[in-house]
Amino acid sequence: MKEKITKPSILPGFMELLPNEQISFNNIKDVIISNYEKAGFIPLDTPVIEKSEVLLAKGGGETEKQVYRFDKGDTDLSLRFDLTVPLARYVSQHFSDLKFPFRRYQISKVFRGERNQKGRFREFYQCDIDIVGHNDLSLMNDAEIPSIIYSIFKELNFGDFKIKMNHRKILNGFFEYLKIEDKTLALRILDKIDKIGLEAVQKELSEIGVDDKSLKKVEEFIKINGDSNQIIKSLKSIGIENEEFKQGVFELEEVIKYISAFEVPNDYYEIDLKIARGLDYYTGMVYETFLTEYQSIGSVCSGGRYENLAGYYTKQKLPGVGISIGLTRLFYQLNEAKLLDLSYHTKTKALILPMQDEFIVDAIELTSKLRKQGIISQTLSEKMKFAKKMDYANKLGIPKVIILGEDEIKSKKYALKDMKTSTQELKTLEEICEILK
Amino acid sequence: MKEKITKPSILPGFMELLPNEQISFNNIKDVIISNYEKAGFIPLDTPVIEKSEVLLAKGGGETEKQVYRFDKGDTDLSLRFDLTVPLARYVSQHFSDLKFPFRRYQISKVFRGERNQKGRFREFYQCDIDIVGHNDLSLMNDAEIPSIIYSIFKELNFGDFKIKMNHRKILNGFFEYLKIEDKTLALRILDKIDKIGLEAVQKELSEIGVDDKSLKKVEEFIKINGDSNQIIKSLKSIGIENEEFKQGVFELEEVIKYISAFEVPNDYYEIDLKIARGLDYYTGMVYETFLTEYQSIGSVCSGGRYENLAGYYTKQKLPGVGISIGLTRLFYQLNEAKLLDLSYHTKTKALILPMQDEFIVDAIELTSKLRKQGIISQTLSEKMKFAKKMDYANKLGIPKVIILGEDEIKSKKYALKDMKTSTQELKTLEEICEILK
């Protein structure tokens, strides 16, 4: 029977990794998970497909155009485009079954039919944590978020990084003080400052009616610097008296105090009054995280505090604070920057080679014993030349090979070959376990 | 601003779990992953969305009707409906970058728009492993598969279970011997024997032209029993001389020998000549797994050997052997059977309660220290009554609460309360770490 052959390929904008990349990707994901779990976040796993009327209840915005939406039978379906809307839906739907504050993490793929562009993905992982309160949520939680970012990126070890923080009430209070009417628009303009620079921001602000005196104040405000305590001192003495501003400064000061209690070293976080996250629904603290040596990647982890998560689904007031790591994009960028260890194409630590078919049983027994000790191992019993078997171990990055010939089986001492040094020694099973552990 | 409230709900046929269920689900998933990894399988993660022309290249069949297929722009897209077709596509597409035998696992959601029915899911996890060879694949691998099933279900501890095995060449050879023309149809009929019984199977076979003498032989064949070695002995002495049959018996005997070397106890596997897996593309060993006390669940883990994985995508001959665990359905059934421990709504082991706001900093410091020791812990600093905080710990299943009052902070001895026994003792941080580890 001759079969028609279809050229195997995947869609543009979708990431698929080779084994060594996937292992590296999963190592990063595991670090994120273990740090999320250590802080008491529980895993959630919402459906990929939801009812369009529910998922898109909030409506509008750029995102909606990108949603993968389709009918199946009579049902209007959509693929999730983020993990925040499903969380809002989840806590509303299961409100009476949950205890608040509710800490959840979700690491799942989301889908956006974006314009095709290098480094942009249509299917990508988000790694979200949120702490959702009922009616109120202590500022302790706002400090815990950067402490988790710190522990993750410290463990990931991609060099220095900085968590930049700001407070929306400070920005809003400041805009109020400047008598700017459209504060949301002003936020969006300010948000662009790293891309377009101060002058261009001032120009855009003047176009929405901000006078020269106020533009000068924007400049002064933006240029407030120093360590966290100095910035807070400056903000207190700047002479802005409106309540929102003062509340923002108070909250920021509390959060900074708690961050320090979480033992996040000073070098790893700073207040940056330019951080706005203008397009988002944040109402309090906002966070962005930058890898010092790879600023061009942009923020690798962003988030903030929101006053009410789920107004579209419930009358319950559910304030929360959370962050998201865009893992697919981060991985892509780290890979492009050659920052990843890609030398392992398998997790196997020992490859057992029976030299003849009659030794396969012995090889299997040895493999079983190693696995019982938690050592990832496998038997290679294919009819391949010895050199090809060595090549297999080499190419996959398996560090040790155990060779089973007649002498080895009789003496119960096995030839343990180190693939890096090419040295070979006779060892008992116990000795091999000790070495491989 | 008054918002319109949309009732939060998900689609029928989609599983979404509460925290305690999700924790239990993930525990099962983690056992599967760790056993897959211990045997040297590497993780793969193919896209959810693929090109329809590629994903459906094989075409036909019941499954195609169930596929979630839609257009986005000019592109005809489909959601994956299993993990085998993406694997075939992957190994073909990346053939030159892979080393064979290639061991991969993939634990991912797949999507099938099935008729809505209790216990059937439209979005569900499959947990697949496959070992894919190039041109040939040693029978050692066919024995390793049941050894992995064994280690997983042993660790999951849902009571006794039995891995049932058969060999397609034995069945085909037997049908050949009976001169049955449509062997695939005969396989499908035989596959139904557990549901419809021997008589109904014989009736259906007679309808496709099997004569009475042969029907009698079917009965004798099906009733061959004993332990694995006895069955193989019976098969050898049954007087069937065709090559396919003899090859099947030879291979089955080899596999049984190797399974024993993998230290799978005899009680956990058996040859069952009725196992056919009629609808699948298997050509050698086939496997099904049954929980002894929950037979009604059906097979919880099935698979087999196939001669050529990816004929639709490549000219390379890629034989393989693999299994799949339908985790979503398995979890649903175990949950229905009340077999799961659902007492933990969080993974947090210690809840730290500052009695006044001024102790929040101390509480955070204590939490940080515990986390550094790997102890999952969290501070609850909300303005809640003490009884409500206790209720929070109780309902979530947090085993220990640490209470921070003035005396505790001064003396550096903290009140450690055991939520099960309701006893409370003063302990140093070191003592608490020791207890919680």
PDB file of N, CA and C in Angstrom, chain B residues 202-242:
ATOM      1  N   GLN B 202     -19.405 -15.444  18.785  1.00  0.00           N
ATOM      2  CA  GLN B 202     -19.478 -16.569  17.844  1.00  0.00           C
ATOM      3  C   GLN B 202     -20.552 -16.333  16.797  1.00  0.00           C
ATOM      4  N   LYS B 203     -21.676 -15.777  17.259  1.00  0.00           N
ATOM      5  CA  LYS B 203     -22.777 -15.477  16.334  1.00  0.00           C
ATOM      6  C   LYS B 203     -22.312 -14.474  15.262  1.00  0.00           C
ATOM      7  N   GLU B 204     -21.683 -13.426  15.711  1.00  0.00           N
ATOM      8  CA  GLU B 204     -21.209 -12.409  14.755  1.00  0.00           C
ATOM      9  C   GLU B 204     -20.158 -12.987  13.802  1.00  0.00           C
ATOM     10  N   LEU B 205     -19.294 -13.865  14.352  1.00  0.00           N
ATOM     11  CA  LEU B 205     -18.277 -14.492  13.497  1.00  0.00           C
ATOM     12  C   LEU B 205     -18.928 -15.403  12.459  1.00  0.00           C
ATOM     13  N   SER B 206     -19.961 -16.111  12.882  1.00  0.00           N
ATOM     14  CA  SER B 206     -20.623 -17.007  11.926  1.00  0.00           C
ATOM     15  C   SER B 206     -21.294 -16.196  10.813  1.00  0.00           C
ATOM     16  N   GLU B 207     -21.745 -14.990  11.177  1.00  0.00           N
ATOM     17  CA  GLU B 207     -22.353 -14.106  10.173  1.00  0.00           C
ATOM     18  C   GLU B 207     -21.357 -13.644   9.109  1.00  0.00           C
ATOM     19  N   ILE B 208     -20.056 -13.611   9.465  1.00  0.00           N
ATOM     20  CA  ILE B 208     -19.071 -13.247   8.433  1.00  0.00           C
ATOM     21  C   ILE B 208     -18.450 -14.510   7.827  1.00  0.00           C
ATOM     22  N   GLY B 209     -19.104 -15.660   8.026  1.00  0.00           N
ATOM     23  CA  GLY B 209     -18.722 -16.855   7.279  1.00  0.00           C
ATOM     24  C   GLY B 209     -17.837 -17.846   8.002  1.00  0.00           C
ATOM     25  N   VAL B 210     -17.650 -17.668   9.297  1.00  0.00           N
ATOM     26  CA  VAL B 210     -16.828 -18.621  10.037  1.00  0.00           C
ATOM     27  C   VAL B 210     -17.677 -19.865  10.329  1.00  0.00           C
ATOM     28  N   ASP B 211     -17.125 -21.030   9.972  1.00  0.00           N
ATOM     29  CA  ASP B 211     -17.939 -22.249  10.119  1.00  0.00           C
ATOM     30  C   ASP B 211     -17.946 -22.768  11.557  1.00  0.00           C
ATOM     31  N   ASP B 212     -18.832 -23.706  11.825  1.00  0.00           N
ATOM     32  CA  ASP B 212     -19.032 -24.188  13.188  1.00  0.00           C
ATOM     33  C   ASP B 212     -17.777 -24.793  13.803  1.00  0.00           C
ATOM     34  N   LYS B 213     -17.036 -25.539  12.977  1.00  0.00           N
ATOM     35  CA  LYS B 213     -15.816 -26.150  13.478  1.00  0.00           C
ATOM     36  C   LYS B 213     -14.836 -25.067  13.960  1.00  0.00           C
ATOM     37  N   SER B 214     -14.749 -23.995  13.146  1.00  0.00           N
ATOM     38  CA  SER B 214     -13.855 -22.897  13.508  1.00  0.00           C
ATOM     39  C   SER B 214     -14.362 -22.161  14.748  1.00  0.00           C
ATOM     40  N   LEU B 215     -15.685 -22.017  14.848  1.00  0.00           N
ATOM     41  CA  LEU B 215     -16.247 -21.342  16.022  1.00  0.00           C
ATOM     42  C   LEU B 215     -15.887 -22.111  17.290  1.00  0.00           C
ATOM     43  N   LYS B 216     -15.898 -23.413  17.187  1.00  0.00           N
ATOM     44  CA  LYS B 216     -15.496 -24.274  18.299  1.00  0.00           C
ATOM     45  C   LYS B 216     -14.038 -24.007  18.665  1.00  0.00           C
ATOM     46  N   LYS B 217     -13.211 -23.847  17.610  1.00  0.00           N
ATOM     47  CA  LYS B 217     -11.787 -23.553  17.855  1.00  0.00           C
ATOM     48  C   LYS B 217     -11.587 -22.188  18.512  1.00  0.00           C
ATOM     49  N   VAL B 218     -12.431 -21.221  18.102  1.00  0.00           N
ATOM     50  CA  VAL B 218     -12.372 -19.898  18.733  1.00  0.00           C
ATOM     51  C   VAL B 218     -12.608 -20.059  20.230  1.00  0.00           C
ATOM     52  N   GLU B 219     -13.624 -20.882  20.559  1.00  0.00           N
ATOM     53  CA  GLU B 219     -13.945 -21.085  21.974  1.00  0.00           C
ATOM     54  C   GLU B 219     -12.750 -21.712  22.723  1.00  0.00           C
ATOM     55  N   GLU B 220     -12.175 -22.759  22.117  1.00  0.00           N
ATOM     56  CA  GLU B 220     -11.026 -23.405  22.754  1.00  0.00           C
ATOM     57  C   GLU B 220      -9.862 -22.431  22.947  1.00  0.00           C
ATOM     58  N   PHE B 221      -9.632 -21.625  21.901  1.00  0.00           N
ATOM     59  CA  PHE B 221      -8.524 -20.659  21.916  1.00  0.00           C
ATOM     60  C   PHE B 221      -8.712 -19.641  23.046  1.00  0.00           C
ATOM     61  N   ILE B 222      -9.906 -19.098  23.107  1.00  0.00           N
ATOM     62  CA  ILE B 222     -10.220 -18.079  24.104  1.00  0.00           C
ATOM     63  C   ILE B 222     -10.067 -18.632  25.519  1.00  0.00           C
ATOM     64  N   LYS B 223     -10.346 -19.937  25.652  1.00  0.00           N
ATOM     65  CA  LYS B 223     -10.353 -20.516  26.998  1.00  0.00           C
ATOM     66  C   LYS B 223      -8.988 -21.035  27.464  1.00  0.00           C
ATOM     67  N   ILE B 224      -7.978 -20.857  26.605  1.00  0.00           N
ATOM     68  CA  ILE B 224      -6.623 -21.217  27.048  1.00  0.00           C
ATOM     69  C   ILE B 224      -6.283 -20.347  28.260  1.00  0.00           C
ATOM     70  N   ASN B 225      -5.905 -20.986  29.363  1.00  0.00           N
ATOM     71  CA  ASN B 225      -5.542 -20.157  30.514  1.00  0.00           C
ATOM     72  C   ASN B 225      -4.362 -20.730  31.276  1.00  0.00           C
ATOM     73  N   GLY B 226      -4.106 -20.165  32.443  1.00  0.00           N
ATOM     74  CA  GLY B 226      -2.926 -20.539  33.217  1.00  0.00           C
ATOM     75  C   GLY B 226      -2.017 -19.335  33.364  1.00  0.00           C
ATOM     76  N   ASP B 227      -0.829 -19.578  33.933  1.00  0.00           N
ATOM     77  CA  ASP B 227       0.092 -18.442  34.013  1.00  0.00           C
ATOM     78  C   ASP B 227       0.744 -18.234  32.645  1.00  0.00           C
ATOM     79  N   SER B 228       1.535 -17.210  32.526  1.00  0.00           N
ATOM     80  CA  SER B 228       2.094 -16.823  31.225  1.00  0.00           C
ATOM     81  C   SER B 228       2.825 -17.990  30.559  1.00  0.00           C
ATOM     82  N   ASN B 229       3.631 -18.697  31.335  1.00  0.00           N
ATOM     83  CA  ASN B 229       4.405 -19.785  30.738  1.00  0.00           C
ATOM     84  C   ASN B 229       3.517 -20.931  30.264  1.00  0.00           C
ATOM     85  N   GLN B 230       2.469 -21.207  31.047  1.00  0.00           N
ATOM     86  CA  GLN B 230       1.531 -22.253  30.635  1.00  0.00           C
ATOM     87  C   GLN B 230       0.813 -21.882  29.343  1.00  0.00           C
ATOM     88  N   ILE B 231       0.388 -20.618  29.260  1.00  0.00           N
ATOM     89  CA  ILE B 231      -0.319 -20.172  28.049  1.00  0.00           C
ATOM     90  C   ILE B 231       0.598 -20.288  26.831  1.00  0.00           C
ATOM     91  N   ILE B 232       1.831 -19.862  26.992  1.00  0.00           N
ATOM     92  CA  ILE B 232       2.775 -19.946  25.871  1.00  0.00           C
ATOM     93  C   ILE B 232       2.994 -21.407  25.460  1.00  0.00           C
ATOM     94  N   LYS B 233       3.094 -22.276  26.468  1.00  0.00           N
ATOM     95  CA  LYS B 233       3.233 -23.712  26.203  1.00  0.00           C
ATOM     96  C   LYS B 233       2.025 -24.222  25.404  1.00  0.00           C
ATOM     97  N   SER B 234       0.821 -23.850  25.852  1.00  0.00           N
ATOM     98  CA  SER B 234      -0.405 -24.253  25.154  1.00  0.00           C
ATOM     99  C   SER B 234      -0.412 -23.739  23.721  1.00  0.00           C
ATOM    100  N   LEU B 235      -0.024 -22.490  23.544  1.00  0.00           N
ATOM    101  CA  LEU B 235      -0.022 -21.902  22.201  1.00  0.00           C
ATOM    102  C   LEU B 235       0.946 -22.646  21.279  1.00  0.00           C
ATOM    103  N   LYS B 236       2.074 -23.064  21.856  1.00  0.00           N
ATOM    104  CA  LYS B 236       3.063 -23.785  21.062  1.00  0.00           C
ATOM    105  C   LYS B 236       2.570 -25.169  20.643  1.00  0.00           C
ATOM    106  N   SER B 237       1.723 -25.755  21.498  1.00  0.00           N
ATOM    107  CA  SER B 237       1.297 -27.144  21.240  1.00  0.00           C
ATOM    108  C   SER B 237      -0.079 -27.226  20.597  1.00  0.00           C
ATOM    109  N   ILE B 238      -0.623 -26.068  20.196  1.00  0.00           N
ATOM    110  CA  ILE B 238      -1.990 -26.036  19.692  1.00  0.00           C
ATOM    111  C   ILE B 238      -2.069 -26.551  18.250  1.00  0.00           C
ATOM    112  N   GLY B 239      -0.918 -26.634  17.604  1.00  0.00           N
ATOM    113  CA  GLY B 239      -0.888 -27.185  16.253  1.00  0.00           C
ATOM    114  C   GLY B 239      -1.130 -26.177  15.142  1.00  0.00           C
ATOM    115  N   ILE B 240      -0.942 -24.905  15.439  1.00  0.00           N
ATOM    116  CA  ILE B 240      -1.076 -23.891  14.386  1.00  0.00           C
ATOM    117  C   ILE B 240       0.319 -23.614  13.830  1.00  0.00           C
ATOM    118  N   GLU B 241       0.448 -23.830  12.536  1.00  0.00           N
ATOM    119  CA  GLU B 241       1.797 -23.819  11.976  1.00  0.00           C
ATOM    120  C   GLU B 241       2.133 -22.576  11.166  1.00  0.00           C
ATOM    121  N   ASN B 242       1.182 -21.623  11.014  1.00  0.00           N
ATOM    122  CA  ASN B 242       1.546 -20.510  10.129  1.00  0.00           C
ATOM    123  C   ASN B 242       2.566 -19.572  10.774  1.00  0.00           C
TER     124      ASN B 242
END
